[in-house]
Amino acid sequence: MRPRTWVLVLAALFAVVQLANVTGRDTPDTKNYLAYALSLSGEGKRETAGAVIDYVCAGEAAQARRAQSVHVVHFHRPDPTARTASACHAREWKTVEKRLRAGQTGGHTVPFMPERFMRIFEVRPGYPAFLVPFVTAFGVTWGLWAASVVVAAAGGVLAFLVLRTLSVPVPLALTGQALYYVLPCGTTAMRPMTEGLLLALTLAALWGCALVLRGRRERAGLALVGGALAALFAVKHSQALFLGVCLAAAGALIAVRRWRRGRPPGREVPALGAIGLAAALGTVVLARLLHYPSESDSLQDLLTDHFARPDRADPWPEFWRLQGNFWLEWLRRQAWQPLFVAALGAGVWGALRRPVFGGFLVAAAATGFLTQAAHPDINIWGERLIVLAWLLPVVGIPLLLEPVVRARVPVPAQGHADRTEPVG
């Protein structure tokens, strides 16, 4: 089969497997994004609340039923679906009704949480806008599932395109696509949250970097990087800031490295760094002009349990203390289960084979650590905040294996697009 056929087969196989879990993937944040999407599609506040609560409670009831069915003591008890759904509806409606009566009726979201917390989601229209056509066409349950499948499958395809642009043999490019699906990237992208779009857009930026560095469609590559950064601002502006800063830093370090070795930095590396710097500065300025929640708001949200407690008078010392405790505990857990660290090591090793592109790859993966450092909470769902770091092994491991494959399997030359020398 042609490579594009294999890509579609892998994506279709991934989608079919996801039918095993149509419900039960939601997290507490899903309620806010779904409410925003339904509001954009024209639903009223109470109709939106009803649809969101129905979805959330159906998922909670399904999880309760599945958990009881395999419980060694309770598996023979009556089906808990109706009881769990009823309790969930009563709990959620009580919270929403109380806040609606108190006048918390503004914005696109439903007041499941305090107004200051909901403000964080009000400034993230990108993912809700992406959901609108899916929930309109297929309803809430299947619409969220279909949207997740599309964005997760697209991430794998983008991983393939990045590797093929770097002239990696087709089998290894397909390996990168498969790694995206089976590693936490695929699992997290299937949750109805922003992370799937963040992963896909970050890979799109990396694809643009690869196009520019390979000397293929440089203008298109630069436009792709800039467009991905602009879209990231709409999805989650902190990721646009982090990726912009990291791309700018990578461009500067690579240019300095070339200069110290007596080589001209060229125009492609500074151009990519300049786009990253412009995106970072633009994100800061635009967020201020639009009065987006500041880093102080984010810090208070973290330390007050989503504004359920009084604000801290001097939060920064507490934050830095929590930061130190978090990373010590994180390292302890990684030593206990070192798969992530081993995968990162393999990814870095592979990235070193393409020192210039590898620098931008490491920079993109570093945004996962920056996101986690901004929210040092060890209990956040499935370590999803650091998931962008998994892009390093997704792309780096095929690069690491490339010499072995080329040595054992002759790869016919295919012109300029398949040059085998490292970029940089």
XYZ file of C-alpha atoms in Angstrom:
424
model
C 0.000 0.000 0.000
C 1.013 3.612 -0.491
C 2.262 5.501 2.583
C -0.878 7.646 2.717
C -2.964 4.469 2.856
C -0.974 3.175 5.828
C -1.446 6.543 7.554
C -5.202 6.319 7.084
C -5.258 2.681 8.213
C -3.444 3.542 11.452
C -5.750 6.495 12.097
C -8.851 4.380 11.356
C -7.637 1.567 13.612
C -7.072 4.073 16.403
C -10.584 5.457 15.922
C -12.190 1.994 16.011
C -10.389 1.132 19.243
C -11.767 4.298 20.837
C -15.303 2.925 20.502
C -14.538 0.928 23.644
C -14.818 4.122 25.705
C -17.364 6.547 24.294
C -18.307 7.844 27.747
C -16.384 8.260 30.965
C -13.468 10.224 29.478
C -14.581 13.603 30.810
C -12.773 15.533 33.530
C -14.001 18.427 35.694
C -12.805 20.862 33.009
C -14.943 19.194 30.343
C -18.095 20.731 31.795
C -16.782 24.227 31.193
C -15.623 23.650 27.614
C -18.837 21.848 26.671
C -20.975 24.616 28.181
C -18.987 27.195 26.206
C -19.498 25.218 22.980
C -23.246 24.852 23.528
C -23.503 28.557 24.295
C -21.732 29.363 21.007
C -24.236 27.157 19.185
C -27.106 29.285 20.523
C -28.329 27.345 23.572
C -29.699 29.266 26.566
C -28.069 29.145 29.989
C -30.454 26.615 31.569
C -30.679 24.469 28.436
C -26.873 24.412 28.318
C -26.679 23.508 31.992
C -29.155 20.666 31.489
C -27.282 19.210 28.514
C -23.906 19.424 30.272
C -25.205 17.896 33.502
C -26.902 15.075 31.560
C -23.601 14.275 29.834
C -21.484 14.439 32.984
C -23.913 12.366 35.050
C -24.298 9.746 32.326
C -20.527 9.334 32.316
C -20.379 9.127 36.103
C -23.152 6.525 36.125
C -21.442 4.464 33.420
C -18.185 4.487 35.373
C -20.019 3.432 38.546
C -21.679 0.548 36.702
C -18.407 -0.648 35.195
C -16.594 -0.359 38.533
C -19.269 -2.361 40.351
C -19.376 -5.067 37.682
C -15.778 -6.039 38.457
C -15.834 -5.390 42.222
C -15.105 -8.688 43.966
C -17.668 -7.990 46.715
C -20.318 -5.771 45.087
C -20.556 -7.215 41.555
C -23.810 -9.057 42.357
C -25.613 -5.967 43.687
C -28.317 -4.108 41.710
C -27.232 -1.881 38.832
C -26.146 1.500 40.344
C -26.692 3.486 37.134
C -30.017 5.141 38.035
C -29.010 5.855 41.626
C -25.669 7.379 40.644
C -27.168 9.497 37.872
C -29.908 10.813 40.184
C -27.438 11.784 42.895
C -25.187 13.440 40.330
C -28.055 15.474 38.852
C -29.160 16.648 42.292
C -25.618 17.664 43.262
C -24.813 19.532 40.062
C -28.150 21.324 39.778
C -27.948 22.437 43.399
C -24.611 24.123 42.720
C -25.693 25.706 39.443
C -29.068 26.935 40.719
C -27.467 28.549 43.754
C -25.003 30.503 41.625
C -27.579 31.461 39.002
C -29.839 32.876 41.702
C -26.860 34.814 43.069
C -26.518 36.519 39.691
C -23.580 34.564 38.212
C -25.125 34.505 34.743
C -22.534 36.223 32.557
C -20.200 34.756 29.977
C -20.502 31.655 27.843
C -19.999 29.044 30.558
C -22.331 27.640 33.211
C -21.454 28.574 36.828
C -20.245 25.229 38.100
C -17.459 27.047 39.972
C -16.791 30.548 41.381
C -16.795 33.389 38.865
C -13.055 34.039 39.121
C -12.346 30.431 38.254
C -14.799 30.401 35.336
C -13.063 33.483 33.945
C -10.082 31.242 33.135
C -12.235 29.254 30.715
C -13.986 32.282 29.263
C -10.697 33.351 27.639
C -10.219 30.008 25.864
C -12.681 30.097 22.959
C -10.609 27.986 20.582
C -11.502 24.517 21.815
C -15.233 25.258 22.329
C -15.381 26.703 18.794
C -13.769 23.500 17.510
C -16.443 21.455 19.304
C -19.443 23.361 17.918
C -19.840 21.565 14.550
C -19.426 18.157 16.189
C -21.966 18.618 18.979
C -24.356 20.276 16.519
C -24.143 17.380 14.059
C -23.911 14.394 16.426
C -25.227 15.574 19.779
C -23.240 15.960 22.974
C -22.032 12.408 23.642
C -21.078 11.354 20.134
C -20.051 14.872 19.186
C -17.442 15.058 21.950
C -16.229 11.565 21.062
C -15.966 12.379 17.344
C -14.155 15.658 18.030
C -11.657 13.854 20.238
C -11.059 11.154 17.641
C -10.485 13.729 14.903
C -8.005 15.820 16.873
C -6.157 12.774 18.262
C -5.936 11.113 14.840
C -4.739 14.404 13.329
C -1.924 14.547 15.896
C -0.643 11.167 14.747
C -0.830 12.226 11.099
C 1.122 15.389 11.903
C 3.814 13.318 13.620
C 4.091 11.289 10.398
C 4.350 14.459 8.287
C 7.074 15.921 10.507
C 9.172 12.787 10.164
C 8.636 12.457 6.409
C 9.613 16.096 5.921
C 12.869 15.199 7.658
C 13.288 12.370 5.106
C 12.812 9.625 7.672
C 11.889 6.314 5.953
C 8.185 5.560 5.757
C 8.242 2.641 8.242
C 9.806 4.866 10.897
C 7.462 7.754 10.131
C 4.561 5.341 10.650
C 6.247 4.266 13.885
C 6.120 7.875 15.053
C 2.424 8.015 14.239
C 1.814 4.784 16.146
C 3.842 6.023 19.112
C 1.653 9.107 19.263
C -1.427 6.914 19.522
C -0.157 4.425 22.111
C 1.787 6.787 24.378
C -0.024 9.224 26.706
C -0.360 11.688 23.806
C -3.171 9.638 22.297
C -4.843 8.911 25.628
C -4.802 12.552 26.690
C -5.854 13.842 23.269
C -8.961 11.647 23.501
C -10.110 13.414 26.663
C -12.536 16.273 25.891
C -10.137 19.026 26.958
C -7.747 21.447 25.270
C -4.712 19.149 25.391
C -5.564 17.351 22.139
C -5.593 20.625 20.218
C -2.458 21.828 22.021
C -0.607 18.692 20.946
C -1.812 18.929 17.346
C -1.003 22.628 17.017
C 2.443 22.174 18.572
C 3.137 19.388 16.062
C 1.930 21.697 13.287
C 4.492 24.267 14.451
C 7.189 21.574 14.420
C 6.145 20.591 10.898
C 6.593 24.213 9.880
C 10.062 24.207 11.465
C 10.960 21.058 9.519
C 9.772 22.591 6.237
C 11.839 25.717 6.812
C 14.980 23.866 7.888
C 14.816 21.457 4.949
C 14.596 24.352 2.531
C 11.188 23.222 1.284
C 8.362 25.732 1.050
C 10.030 28.074 3.513
C 7.276 30.683 3.345
C 4.626 28.031 3.890
C 6.645 26.665 6.816
C 6.972 30.066 8.465
C 3.269 30.709 7.918
C 2.472 27.339 9.476
C 4.521 28.148 12.575
C 2.935 31.576 12.906
C -0.560 30.223 12.312
C -0.104 27.472 14.900
C 1.059 30.013 17.483
C -1.904 32.277 16.719
C -4.327 29.354 17.064
C -2.686 28.361 20.333
C -3.479 31.819 21.702
C -7.176 31.163 21.105
C -7.029 27.665 22.611
C -4.834 28.400 25.632
C -2.753 31.548 25.538
C -0.233 30.313 28.098
C 0.818 27.582 25.639
C 1.315 30.192 22.910
C 3.546 32.105 25.327
C 5.543 29.033 26.373
C 6.025 27.758 22.818
C 6.969 31.208 21.557
C 9.570 31.647 24.300
C 11.005 28.168 23.747
C 11.235 28.558 19.956
C 12.923 31.942 20.392
C 15.402 30.455 22.875
C 16.138 27.517 20.566
C 16.713 29.836 17.603
C 19.070 32.033 19.627
C 21.066 29.109 21.035
C 21.438 27.444 17.626
C 22.530 30.725 16.011
C 25.115 31.318 18.767
C 26.363 27.755 18.411
C 26.859 28.218 14.679
C 28.537 31.582 15.183
C 30.986 30.150 17.739
C 31.886 27.419 15.249
C 32.622 30.005 12.597
C 29.520 29.252 10.547
C 26.944 31.806 9.449
C 23.632 31.335 11.254
C 21.765 31.463 7.961
C 18.327 32.952 7.665
C 16.032 30.054 8.532
C 17.014 29.655 12.197
C 16.806 33.384 13.049
C 13.476 33.557 11.187
C 11.992 30.783 13.315
C 13.374 32.352 16.476
C 11.967 35.737 15.486
C 8.489 34.264 14.959
C 8.670 32.659 18.393
C 9.773 35.914 20.011
C 7.055 37.893 18.236
C 4.453 35.352 19.355
C 5.624 35.530 22.978
C 5.606 39.329 23.059
C 2.308 39.481 21.200
C 0.724 37.037 23.631
C 1.757 39.113 26.640
C 0.585 42.394 25.123
C -2.705 41.035 23.767
C -3.519 39.237 27.024
C -3.033 42.508 28.895
C -5.139 44.481 26.435
C -7.948 41.912 26.658
C -7.693 41.846 30.470
C -7.068 38.096 30.588
C -6.469 36.524 34.012
C -2.899 37.256 35.076
C -0.215 35.023 36.551
C -1.314 36.320 39.954
C -4.843 35.012 39.337
C -3.445 31.649 38.294
C -1.299 31.520 41.417
C -4.226 32.324 43.711
C -6.349 29.710 41.922
C -3.672 27.108 42.623
C -3.114 27.954 46.282
C -6.759 28.547 47.240
C -8.165 25.344 45.711
C -9.913 27.165 42.861
C -10.814 30.183 45.010
C -12.610 28.074 47.606
C -10.357 29.622 50.286
C -9.318 33.240 50.976
C -6.584 34.706 48.789
C -3.020 34.426 49.998
C -1.531 37.757 51.033
C 1.969 36.755 49.890
C 1.609 33.715 47.601
C 5.017 33.584 45.951
C 7.010 32.092 48.872
C 4.362 29.369 49.208
C 4.477 28.753 45.463
C 8.254 28.297 45.385
C 8.131 25.995 48.385
C 5.407 23.939 46.721
C 7.455 23.966 43.519
C 10.448 22.406 45.256
C 8.310 19.808 47.000
C 6.542 18.945 43.758
C 9.645 18.241 41.709
C 11.247 16.198 44.487
C 8.130 14.023 44.629
C 7.956 13.919 40.828
C 11.547 12.681 40.591
C 10.876 10.066 43.266
C 7.934 8.733 41.290
C 9.940 8.717 38.071
C 12.662 6.688 39.763
C 9.980 4.210 40.801
C 8.447 4.015 37.303
C 11.131 5.325 34.913
C 9.344 4.765 31.586
C 8.821 8.487 31.005
C 12.426 9.383 31.809
C 13.726 6.542 29.627
C 11.505 7.635 26.753
C 12.690 11.232 27.135
C 16.304 10.058 27.104
C 15.759 8.100 23.898
C 13.996 11.091 22.376
C 16.875 13.443 23.239
C 19.363 10.948 21.793
C 17.383 10.865 18.564
C 17.035 14.652 18.499
C 20.826 14.989 18.725
C 21.086 13.258 15.339
C 19.402 16.306 13.812
C 21.012 19.037 15.922
C 19.152 21.995 14.421
C 15.669 20.539 14.134
C 16.370 18.616 17.332
C 16.840 21.920 19.131
C 13.367 23.055 18.123
C 11.940 19.625 18.996
C 13.397 19.800 22.501
C 12.087 23.365 22.794
C 8.542 22.266 21.920
C 8.711 19.371 24.378
C 9.998 21.714 27.087
C 6.641 23.500 27.069
C 5.218 20.461 28.844
C 7.598 21.009 31.741
C 6.817 24.742 31.808
C 3.088 24.027 31.942
C 3.588 21.544 34.756
C 5.844 23.968 36.639
C 3.123 26.610 36.431
C 0.715 24.159 38.112
C 2.727 22.063 40.596
C -0.199 19.862 41.553
C 0.728 16.175 41.751
C -2.924 15.091 41.600
C -3.977 16.715 38.298
C -5.687 14.271 35.943
C -3.270 11.728 34.471
C -0.256 14.060 34.471
C -1.923 15.752 31.504
C -0.140 19.078 31.974
C 3.242 17.599 31.103
C 1.900 15.600 28.158
C 3.558 17.855 25.567
C 6.912 16.485 26.696
C 5.877 13.125 25.180
C 6.317 14.694 21.736
C 10.061 14.271 22.264
C 9.994 10.436 22.179
C 7.222 10.413 19.545
C 9.500 12.193 17.056
C 12.898 11.485 18.603
C 12.739 7.685 18.809
C 12.183 7.249 15.034
C 15.130 9.612 14.459
C 17.197 7.456 16.814
C 16.284 4.274 14.923
C 16.866 5.785 11.482
C 20.507 4.607 11.014
C 19.527 1.023 11.875
C 16.684 0.990 9.356
C 18.754 2.615 6.618
C 21.572 0.131 7.197
C 19.299 -2.903 6.944
C 16.685 -1.756 4.449
C 17.906 0.073 1.316
C 15.877 3.242 0.884
C 15.671 4.497 -2.732
C 16.560 8.123 -3.271
C 13.517 10.303 -3.838
C 15.054 13.629 -4.669
C 15.526 16.752 -2.591
C 12.843 15.843 -0.071
C 14.705 12.723 1.022
C 18.225 13.965 1.633
C 19.763 11.848 4.365
C 22.244 14.290 5.877
C 21.240 15.731 9.290
C 19.578 19.133 9.298
C 22.157 21.554 10.667
